[in-house]
Coordinates of C-alpha atoms in Angstrom, one line a residue:
M1 CA 69.0 78.3 90.5
D2 CA 65.9 76.5 90.3
I3 CA 64.4 80.1 89.0
E4 CA 67.3 80.2 86.6
R5 CA 67.3 76.8 85.2
E6 CA 63.0 76.9 85.1
R7 CA 63.0 81.1 83.2
G8 CA 65.9 80.4 81.7
I9 CA 68.0 83.4 82.4
T10 CA 71.3 84.2 84.1
I11 CA 70.8 85.9 87.6
K12 CA 74.4 85.9 88.7
A13 CA 78.0 85.8 86.9
Q14 CA 79.5 82.7 86.3
T15 CA 83.3 82.6 85.7
V16 CA 85.6 80.0 84.2
R17 CA 89.9 79.9 84.0
L18 CA 90.2 77.5 80.8
N19 CA 93.7 76.1 79.5
Y20 CA 93.2 75.4 76.0
K21 CA 95.3 73.9 73.9
A22 CA 95.0 74.9 69.9
K23 CA 95.6 73.7 67.0
D24 CA 98.6 76.1 66.2
G25 CA 99.7 73.2 69.3
K26 CA 100.6 76.3 71.9
D27 CA 99.0 76.4 75.5
Y28 CA 96.1 79.4 76.1
V29 CA 94.9 80.5 79.6
L30 CA 91.2 82.1 78.8
N31 CA 89.3 83.6 81.6
L32 CA 85.7 83.4 80.7
I33 CA 82.9 85.4 82.5
D34 CA 79.0 84.3 81.4
T35 CA 76.8 87.8 82.9
P36 CA 73.4 87.9 83.4
G37 CA 71.2 90.2 80.2
H38 CA 68.7 91.7 81.8
V39 CA 68.3 95.1 82.3
D40 CA 68.0 95.1 85.6
F41 CA 72.0 94.1 86.3
A42 CA 73.1 96.5 83.7
Y43 CA 75.9 97.4 86.1
E44 CA 77.2 94.1 86.6
V45 CA 77.3 93.8 82.9
S46 CA 79.3 97.1 82.5
R47 CA 82.0 96.0 85.2
S48 CA 82.7 92.5 83.6
L49 CA 83.1 93.6 80.3
S50 CA 85.5 96.3 81.3
A51 CA 87.6 93.6 82.9
C52 CA 87.7 92.3 79.2
E53 CA 89.3 92.8 75.9
G54 CA 86.1 90.8 74.0
S55 CA 83.0 89.2 73.9
L56 CA 81.1 86.6 72.4
L57 CA 77.7 87.4 70.8
V58 CA 75.7 84.4 71.2
V59 CA 72.6 84.5 69.6
D60 CA 69.7 82.1 68.5
A61 CA 69.5 80.4 65.5
S62 CA 65.5 80.2 65.5
Q63 CA 64.3 83.8 68.1
G64 CA 66.7 85.9 66.6
V65 CA 67.9 89.4 68.2
E66 CA 66.4 90.9 71.0
A67 CA 66.0 94.3 72.6
Q68 CA 68.2 93.5 76.0
T69 CA 71.5 91.9 73.5
L70 CA 71.1 95.0 71.2
A71 CA 72.0 96.9 74.9
N72 CA 74.8 94.6 75.8
V73 CA 76.5 94.5 72.1
Y74 CA 76.3 98.8 72.0
Q75 CA 78.5 98.4 75.8
A76 CA 81.3 96.2 74.3
I77 CA 81.3 98.3 71.4
D78 CA 81.7 101.1 73.5
N79 CA 84.0 99.2 75.9
D80 CA 86.7 99.2 71.9
H81 CA 85.7 94.9 72.6
E82 CA 86.6 91.9 69.4
I83 CA 83.0 90.5 69.1
V84 CA 82.8 87.2 68.0
T85 CA 79.2 86.3 66.7
V86 CA 78.3 83.0 67.8
L87 CA 74.7 81.4 66.4
N88 CA 73.3 78.9 68.7
K89 CA 70.4 76.2 69.0
I90 CA 71.3 74.9 65.5
D91 CA 70.1 71.8 65.8
L92 CA 66.2 73.3 65.6
P93 CA 64.0 72.4 63.3
A94 CA 62.7 76.1 63.1
A95 CA 66.9 77.4 63.0
E96 CA 67.4 79.7 60.4
P97 CA 70.6 80.6 60.6
E98 CA 71.2 83.0 57.2
R99 CA 68.6 84.7 58.1
I100 CA 69.8 85.9 61.7
K101 CA 72.7 86.5 59.9
A102 CA 71.4 88.8 57.8
Q103 CA 69.7 90.2 61.0
V104 CA 72.7 90.9 63.0
E105 CA 74.1 92.7 59.9
E106 CA 71.4 94.9 59.5
V107 CA 70.0 95.4 63.0
I108 CA 73.8 95.9 64.8
G109 CA 76.0 96.7 62.2
L110 CA 78.5 93.6 62.7
D111 CA 79.7 90.8 60.1
A112 CA 78.4 87.8 60.6
S113 CA 79.4 86.5 57.4
N114 CA 82.3 84.2 60.0
A115 CA 79.6 83.3 62.6
V116 CA 80.4 80.2 64.2
E117 CA 77.5 78.1 64.3
I118 CA 76.8 75.9 66.9
S119 CA 74.3 73.6 69.5
A120 CA 75.4 74.3 73.3
K121 CA 72.8 71.0 73.7
T122 CA 75.0 68.4 71.5
G123 CA 78.2 70.0 71.2
Q124 CA 78.5 71.0 67.9
G125 CA 80.7 73.9 67.3
V126 CA 82.1 74.1 70.5
E127 CA 85.5 73.9 69.7
E128 CA 85.3 76.5 66.8
V129 CA 84.2 78.9 69.4
L130 CA 87.4 78.2 71.3
E131 CA 89.2 78.8 68.3
A132 CA 87.5 82.4 67.5
I133 CA 88.6 83.1 71.1
V134 CA 92.1 82.0 70.4
N135 CA 92.4 83.8 66.4
D136 CA 89.9 86.8 66.8
L137 CA 90.4 88.3 70.1
P138 CA 93.4 89.9 71.3
P139 CA 94.8 88.9 74.5
P140 CA 94.7 91.0 78.3
S141 CA 97.2 94.6 77.0
H142 CA 100.4 93.8 79.7
G143 CA 100.6 95.7 82.3
D144 CA 104.1 96.8 84.7
G145 CA 104.0 93.9 87.4
D146 CA 106.5 96.1 89.0
A147 CA 104.0 99.4 89.3
P148 CA 102.0 99.2 93.0
L149 CA 98.9 97.0 92.4
K150 CA 95.8 98.3 90.1
A151 CA 92.7 95.1 90.7
L152 CA 89.0 95.6 89.2
L153 CA 86.5 94.4 92.2
V154 CA 84.4 92.3 88.9
D155 CA 82.2 90.3 91.3
S156 CA 81.0 89.3 94.7
W157 CA 79.9 86.2 96.5
Y158 CA 79.3 84.8 100.0
D159 CA 80.4 81.5 101.2
T160 CA 79.6 80.3 104.7
Y161 CA 83.4 79.0 105.5
L162 CA 85.0 81.5 103.6
G163 CA 83.0 84.3 103.8
V164 CA 83.1 87.2 101.0
I165 CA 85.0 85.4 97.7
V166 CA 85.6 88.5 95.6
L167 CA 86.4 88.6 91.9
V168 CA 89.6 90.8 90.6
R169 CA 90.9 91.3 87.5
I170 CA 93.8 92.7 88.0
I171 CA 95.2 95.3 85.7
D172 CA 99.2 96.9 87.3
G173 CA 101.2 95.0 90.1
V174 CA 101.1 91.3 91.6
L175 CA 98.4 90.3 93.9
K176 CA 99.2 87.5 96.7
K177 CA 98.5 86.0 100.1
G178 CA 99.1 87.9 103.1
Q179 CA 99.7 91.2 100.9
A180 CA 97.5 94.6 103.2
I181 CA 94.7 95.6 100.3
R182 CA 93.2 98.7 100.3
M183 CA 89.1 99.7 98.7
M184 CA 89.7 102.4 97.1
G185 CA 85.6 103.0 96.6
T186 CA 84.8 102.6 100.2
D187 CA 88.3 102.7 102.2
A188 CA 88.0 99.9 103.7
K189 CA 91.2 97.9 104.3
Y190 CA 92.0 94.1 104.6
L191 CA 94.3 91.6 104.1
V192 CA 94.6 88.9 101.8
D193 CA 93.6 84.7 103.4
R194 CA 94.3 83.2 100.2
V195 CA 94.7 84.1 96.1
G196 CA 93.1 81.6 93.6
V197 CA 91.5 80.5 90.4
I198 CA 87.5 78.8 89.3
T199 CA 88.2 76.3 87.3
P200 CA 85.5 76.2 87.7
K201 CA 86.7 74.7 91.6
L202 CA 88.8 77.3 93.6
E203 CA 92.2 76.5 93.3
T204 CA 94.4 78.3 94.8
V205 CA 97.7 80.1 93.2
N206 CA 100.6 81.9 95.2
G207 CA 99.6 84.9 93.8
L208 CA 98.0 86.8 90.0
G209 CA 99.7 89.2 87.6
P210 CA 98.6 91.5 85.2
G211 CA 96.5 90.4 82.7
E212 CA 94.7 87.6 84.9
I213 CA 91.1 87.0 86.9
G214 CA 91.2 85.7 90.3
F215 CA 89.8 85.6 93.4
I216 CA 90.9 86.7 97.2
T217 CA 88.9 85.6 100.4
A218 CA 90.3 88.3 102.8
S219 CA 87.8 87.6 106.0
I220 CA 85.1 90.0 104.4
K221 CA 81.9 89.8 106.0
E222 CA 79.4 91.4 103.9
V223 CA 79.1 91.6 100.0
A224 CA 78.1 95.5 100.4
D225 CA 82.0 95.3 101.7
T226 CA 82.9 95.2 98.2
R227 CA 80.9 97.0 95.6
V228 CA 81.1 95.9 92.4
G229 CA 84.0 98.2 90.2
D230 CA 85.5 99.1 93.2
T231 CA 89.0 99.6 92.6
I232 CA 91.6 97.3 95.0
T233 CA 95.4 98.7 95.4
E234 CA 98.4 97.7 98.2
D235 CA 97.7 99.6 101.6
K236 CA 100.9 100.9 102.1
R237 CA 102.5 101.3 97.8
E238 CA 98.9 103.1 96.2
T239 CA 98.6 103.5 92.8
E240 CA 98.0 107.2 91.2
S241 CA 94.6 107.2 90.3
A242 CA 91.9 104.5 90.7
L243 CA 89.7 102.7 87.8
A244 CA 87.1 105.0 85.8
G245 CA 83.3 104.2 86.1
F246 CA 82.7 103.0 89.5
K247 CA 79.0 103.5 91.2
P248 CA 77.5 102.3 93.9
A249 CA 73.7 100.5 93.2
Q250 CA 70.9 102.6 93.0
P251 CA 67.7 101.0 94.4
V252 CA 65.1 101.8 91.2
V253 CA 61.9 100.2 92.2
F254 CA 60.3 99.9 96.5
C255 CA 57.7 98.5 97.7
G256 CA 56.5 96.6 101.4
L257 CA 57.3 92.8 101.7
F258 CA 54.9 91.7 104.6
P259 CA 54.7 88.0 106.3
V260 CA 51.6 86.8 105.9
D261 CA 51.5 85.4 109.0
A262 CA 52.5 87.8 111.6
A263 CA 54.7 84.9 113.5
D264 CA 56.8 84.8 110.3
F265 CA 58.0 88.4 110.8
E266 CA 61.4 86.8 112.5
D267 CA 62.4 84.5 110.0
L268 CA 61.7 87.0 106.9
R269 CA 63.7 89.1 109.0
S270 CA 66.9 86.1 108.8
A271 CA 66.4 85.6 106.0
M272 CA 66.5 88.8 104.6
G273 CA 69.8 88.9 106.4
K274 CA 71.0 85.6 105.1
L275 CA 69.7 87.3 100.7
R276 CA 71.9 90.5 101.8
L277 CA 74.8 88.6 102.3
N278 CA 74.9 87.2 98.5
D279 CA 73.5 90.3 97.4
A280 CA 74.7 94.3 97.7
S281 CA 72.3 95.6 96.0
F282 CA 69.3 94.4 97.3
S283 CA 68.3 96.9 100.5
F284 CA 65.5 96.6 103.1
E285 CA 64.1 98.8 106.5
M286 CA 61.9 98.0 108.5
E287 CA 58.1 99.6 108.4
S288 CA 54.9 98.5 109.9
S289 CA 50.9 99.1 108.7
A290 CA 48.1 99.2 110.2
A291 CA 46.9 96.7 107.5
L292 CA 49.0 94.4 107.5
G293 CA 51.5 94.4 110.2
F294 CA 55.4 94.5 110.2
G295 CA 57.3 93.9 107.3
F296 CA 60.1 95.7 105.6
R297 CA 60.0 98.1 103.0
C298 CA 62.6 96.8 100.6
G299 CA 65.0 98.3 97.4
F300 CA 65.4 96.6 93.7
L301 CA 67.4 97.0 91.1
G302 CA 64.0 96.4 88.7
L303 CA 60.9 94.3 88.7
L304 CA 63.1 91.4 87.8
H305 CA 64.5 91.9 90.4
L306 CA 61.6 91.9 92.6
E307 CA 60.0 89.3 91.1
I308 CA 63.7 86.9 92.0
I309 CA 64.3 88.3 95.7
Q310 CA 60.9 87.3 96.5
E311 CA 60.5 83.5 94.9
R312 CA 63.7 83.4 96.7
L313 CA 62.4 83.9 99.6
E314 CA 59.6 82.2 99.4
R315 CA 61.1 78.7 97.9
E316 CA 64.5 79.3 99.5
F317 CA 62.9 80.3 103.3
N318 CA 59.9 78.4 103.2
L319 CA 57.8 81.9 103.5
D320 CA 54.3 83.0 102.6
L321 CA 54.8 86.9 101.7
I322 CA 52.4 89.7 100.4
A323 CA 53.8 92.5 98.4
T324 CA 52.5 95.8 98.6
A325 CA 51.9 97.6 95.2
P326 CA 55.9 98.2 93.8
S327 CA 56.5 102.6 93.4
V328 CA 59.6 104.1 91.6
V329 CA 61.4 106.3 93.5
Y330 CA 60.1 110.3 93.2
Q331 CA 61.5 114.1 93.5
M332 CA 59.9 116.6 95.4
T333 CA 60.3 120.4 95.3
M334 CA 59.2 121.6 98.7
N335 CA 57.8 125.4 98.8
D336 CA 60.3 126.1 101.0
G337 CA 63.1 125.2 98.6
S338 CA 64.4 122.3 99.8
D339 CA 64.2 118.7 98.1
M340 CA 63.1 115.9 99.6
V341 CA 63.3 111.5 97.5
L342 CA 60.1 109.7 98.2
H343 CA 59.9 105.6 98.6
N344 CA 56.7 105.0 99.8
P345 CA 53.5 106.8 98.6
A346 CA 52.1 106.6 102.0
D347 CA 54.8 109.0 104.1
M348 CA 54.2 111.8 100.6
P349 CA 53.9 115.2 102.8
D350 CA 51.4 117.7 102.5
V351 CA 50.0 118.7 99.0
M352 CA 50.3 122.8 100.1
K353 CA 53.9 122.0 100.8
I354 CA 54.2 120.7 97.4
A355 CA 56.6 122.9 94.7
E356 CA 56.5 120.4 92.3
I357 CA 56.8 116.3 91.5
R358 CA 59.5 114.6 88.9
E359 CA 58.7 110.9 88.1
P360 CA 62.0 108.5 86.8
W361 CA 61.2 108.2 82.9
I362 CA 62.9 105.4 80.6
T363 CA 64.0 105.1 77.6
A364 CA 62.7 102.0 76.5
T365 CA 63.8 99.5 72.9
I366 CA 60.7 96.6 71.5
L367 CA 61.8 94.7 69.2
T368 CA 58.5 92.6 67.8
P369 CA 57.1 91.2 64.5
D370 CA 55.2 93.4 62.0
E371 CA 51.9 92.6 62.6
F372 CA 51.8 93.5 66.7
L373 CA 52.9 96.9 66.3
G374 CA 49.6 98.7 65.9
G375 CA 48.7 97.3 69.5
I376 CA 52.0 97.6 71.3
L377 CA 52.0 100.8 70.1
K378 CA 48.2 101.9 71.5
L379 CA 50.0 99.9 74.6
C380 CA 52.7 103.1 74.7
Q381 CA 50.6 105.7 74.3
D382 CA 47.9 104.1 77.0
R383 CA 50.9 104.4 79.0
R384 CA 52.0 108.2 78.2
G385 CA 54.9 107.1 76.3
V386 CA 56.5 109.2 73.4
Q387 CA 58.1 108.0 70.5
K388 CA 61.3 108.9 69.8
E389 CA 61.6 106.7 66.9
L390 CA 60.2 103.4 64.6
T391 CA 62.5 101.6 61.9
Y392 CA 62.5 98.4 60.0
V393 CA 64.6 95.6 59.8
G394 CA 62.8 93.0 57.6
K395 CA 59.6 92.0 59.2
R396 CA 60.7 93.6 62.6
A397 CA 59.7 97.0 64.2
M398 CA 62.7 98.4 66.4
L399 CA 61.0 100.7 68.4
T400 CA 62.4 103.8 70.7
Y401 CA 59.7 105.5 73.7
D402 CA 60.3 107.7 76.5
L403 CA 58.3 106.5 79.5
P404 CA 57.3 107.0 82.5
L405 CA 59.0 104.2 85.1
N406 CA 55.7 104.3 87.0
E407 CA 53.8 102.9 84.1
V408 CA 55.6 100.2 83.4
V409 CA 56.2 98.5 86.6
F410 CA 52.7 96.9 86.8
D411 CA 51.8 95.1 84.6
F412 CA 53.2 96.3 81.4
Y413 CA 56.0 93.7 80.1
D414 CA 53.2 91.1 81.1
R415 CA 50.8 93.6 78.8
L416 CA 53.4 93.6 76.2
K417 CA 54.1 89.6 75.8
S418 CA 50.7 88.9 76.1
I419 CA 49.8 91.5 73.0
S420 CA 53.0 90.2 70.6
K421 CA 51.8 86.6 71.7
G422 CA 55.1 86.2 73.7
Y423 CA 57.4 87.6 70.3
A424 CA 57.9 91.0 72.0
S425 CA 61.8 92.2 73.4
F426 CA 61.6 95.0 75.9
D427 CA 64.9 96.4 77.1
Y428 CA 65.2 100.1 78.8
Q429 CA 67.1 102.8 80.7
L430 CA 66.4 104.7 82.7
S431 CA 67.1 108.6 81.4
D432 CA 66.1 111.0 83.7
Y433 CA 63.6 112.7 86.0
R434 CA 60.8 115.1 84.5
V435 CA 58.3 116.9 86.0
G436 CA 54.8 115.6 86.5
D437 CA 50.9 115.9 87.5
L438 CA 51.0 113.5 89.9
V439 CA 48.9 112.8 93.0
K440 CA 48.2 110.3 95.9
M441 CA 45.4 107.8 95.5
S442 CA 44.2 106.9 98.7
I443 CA 41.7 103.5 99.4
L444 CA 39.6 103.7 102.2
V445 CA 36.9 100.7 103.7
N446 CA 34.4 101.5 105.9
S447 CA 36.3 105.6 106.0
E448 CA 39.6 104.7 107.4
P449 CA 42.7 104.4 104.4
V450 CA 44.4 101.5 103.7
D451 CA 47.8 102.8 103.5
A452 CA 49.9 99.5 102.0
L453 CA 47.6 100.1 98.6
S454 CA 47.6 103.4 98.3
M455 CA 49.8 105.0 95.4
M456 CA 50.8 107.6 93.6
V457 CA 49.5 107.9 89.8
Y458 CA 48.7 110.4 86.9
R459 CA 46.0 112.3 87.9
G460 CA 44.1 111.7 84.5
A461 CA 44.3 108.5 85.3
A462 CA 43.3 108.4 88.7
E463 CA 39.8 108.4 88.3
K464 CA 39.9 104.9 86.2
R465 CA 42.4 103.4 88.2
G466 CA 40.6 104.4 91.8
R467 CA 37.0 102.7 89.9
E468 CA 39.3 99.5 89.2
M469 CA 40.6 98.8 92.6
C470 CA 36.6 99.9 93.7
E471 CA 35.2 97.2 92.0
K472 CA 37.9 94.8 92.4
L473 CA 37.8 94.9 95.6
K474 CA 33.7 95.2 96.7
D475 CA 34.4 92.3 95.1
L476 CA 37.3 90.8 97.5
I477 CA 36.1 91.7 100.7
P478 CA 33.6 88.9 102.4
R479 CA 29.9 91.0 103.6
H480 CA 30.2 92.2 107.4
L481 CA 26.9 92.6 109.4
F482 CA 26.9 96.4 108.2
K483 CA 26.9 98.1 104.8
I484 CA 30.9 98.8 104.2
P485 CA 31.7 101.9 101.4
V486 CA 35.4 101.2 99.0
Q487 CA 36.3 104.8 98.5
A488 CA 39.7 105.6 96.7
A489 CA 40.4 109.7 97.3
I490 CA 42.3 111.9 96.4
G491 CA 43.5 114.7 99.1
G492 CA 40.0 114.9 100.4
N493 CA 37.6 114.7 97.2
V494 CA 36.2 111.1 96.9
I495 CA 37.1 110.0 93.0
A496 CA 35.4 106.7 93.5
R497 CA 33.4 104.8 95.7
E498 CA 31.9 100.5 95.9
T499 CA 29.4 99.8 98.3
I500 CA 29.3 96.4 99.9
S501 CA 25.9 95.1 101.6
A502 CA 25.3 93.9 104.4
M503 CA 24.3 90.4 105.4
R504 CA 21.1 90.7 106.9
K505 CA 19.2 88.4 109.5
D506 CA 15.9 88.4 109.4
V507 CA 14.7 89.6 112.8
T508 CA 10.6 89.8 112.1
A509 CA 11.1 85.8 111.7
K510 CA 9.4 85.5 115.5
C511 CA 6.4 87.8 114.9
Y512 CA 3.8 86.3 113.3
G513 CA 0.2 87.8 113.1
G514 CA -0.5 91.0 115.9
D515 CA 0.0 94.9 115.7
A516 CA 2.5 95.9 112.6
S517 CA 4.3 98.9 115.1
R518 CA 6.1 95.4 116.8
K519 CA 7.9 94.4 113.4
R520 CA 8.7 97.9 113.3
K521 CA 10.0 97.9 116.8
L522 CA 12.8 95.4 115.7
L523 CA 13.8 97.1 112.2
D524 CA 14.3 100.3 114.1
K525 CA 16.4 98.6 116.6
Q526 CA 18.0 97.0 113.8
K527 CA 19.0 100.0 112.3
A528 CA 20.5 101.8 114.8
G529 CA 22.6 99.0 115.9
K530 CA 23.8 98.4 112.3
K531 CA 24.3 102.3 112.4
K532 CA 26.2 101.4 115.8
M533 CA 28.6 99.1 113.9
R534 CA 29.8 100.9 111.3
Q535 CA 31.1 103.4 113.3
F536 CA 33.0 101.2 115.8
G537 CA 33.4 97.4 113.5
K538 CA 36.3 96.5 112.3
V539 CA 36.2 95.5 108.8
D540 CA 38.6 92.0 108.4
I541 CA 40.4 92.2 104.7
P542 CA 41.6 88.7 103.8
Q543 CA 45.2 88.9 103.3
E544 CA 44.2 87.5 99.4
A545 CA 42.5 90.5 98.9
F546 CA 45.3 92.5 98.9
I547 CA 47.6 89.9 96.9
A548 CA 44.9 90.1 94.3
A549 CA 44.0 93.5 94.5
L550 CA 47.6 95.1 93.9
K551 CA 48.2 92.3 90.8
M552 CA 44.3 93.5 89.2
S553 CA 45.1 97.0 90.6
D554 CA 46.1 98.2 86.6

């Protein structure tokens, strides 16, 4: 994908099977998976790790260990992986291999004295990596080829001609063409059309045995039917127990996506349907807004996932979109004892009926050079963070904070990067839901609530957030022929207000000389007209105003 190249990140895991003749003269078959590293895709990473016996820990020889590297290396250790440390980009002038080796030993606790030094750009040291895989990583533990089929569903993607292609790791048994299989998580049954391996082109084979990784197709229509982490078994001869760790993808961040031009609504619907064919973790349902018209309420795994989906819709399908303020999932307990889940602040029930609101909290790990520590501590403090740990590794500080996810989804990451000049790295995991003093803040334009701008905020920060929003909208909404009040309100209480003054028309210009009462009469007539206009007049809020207000709302 273009986005992957531009940002230098992996969005979709890639798999390849290589035949390698080692220096000892033996032929080996290597199955390699390159997974995304970002926390939004942590579940997919955990499934890929459980399909493998060892990992390559690739560290940038100029940048050093980053926060997300830590999260993933601990997951690999939990899966009992053998780990080979690889230092990449040693051809750069800024590379400091010895310092980075010491850092890996200090931060992670792995012996980095035998770390392989490579440059993926020039090809230097790549053969040593392949030798290290053969010599240091264990081969797959051989399962029972005569046992009932037990296979882990590692990944899946959509192909226009073949339907869904499913990547599997065989634990026990054999998988062949024509076999009737069943997904144990979804209880769906299919007949296998073809079995093959990725070399990196798709190559069909007769069958896959224990320890092998390959793909199958079975006329499956949607990626949503093949859930990552599911166990595949034979329909007639089932395995006794499913593999542990399977869980359906849960959206964490929600936002509304609306077309700038209402005529593009059907195009947006079909574009989202096509994207969902390839990304089962992305969910959407239709919603309408008085200000923005028809659109969709979408669920994402995190902020990066949201950005990627929005960017792909705009680039690949040539759409202009408006995204409403991202919100998280809140849990509510009502006075009658019932529980409710809230995705959209506009749907919040009457406050008098709510006993308590719980918001999601995360445990964040931040790695930063020493000189930026003060600014980052203040940022976390301002966002209601609770410090858990602060440790030093050489000249770098490692911070662990508990933070409300609501405070992170706006622009926490951007602020962190600007404070640290891009040197701080940030990683987080959802920890739990905690009771919070949260309120719904509505924005009223000419006394009419604008549902696309309503948001859940912490009561202590509501006034500041409301004032900023009103000031921003005052500059963004064009002047009309009548005065427009812009207000931020919590329930019936207005907490901030700005007034957009009316455009003036000089009605007395035609009066020259004569009695003053003539001018007065014209001015009174104008005043009455403006009052009527303010009652019935419609305020046009340009689409750019929504985008700018939501971007700058923090």
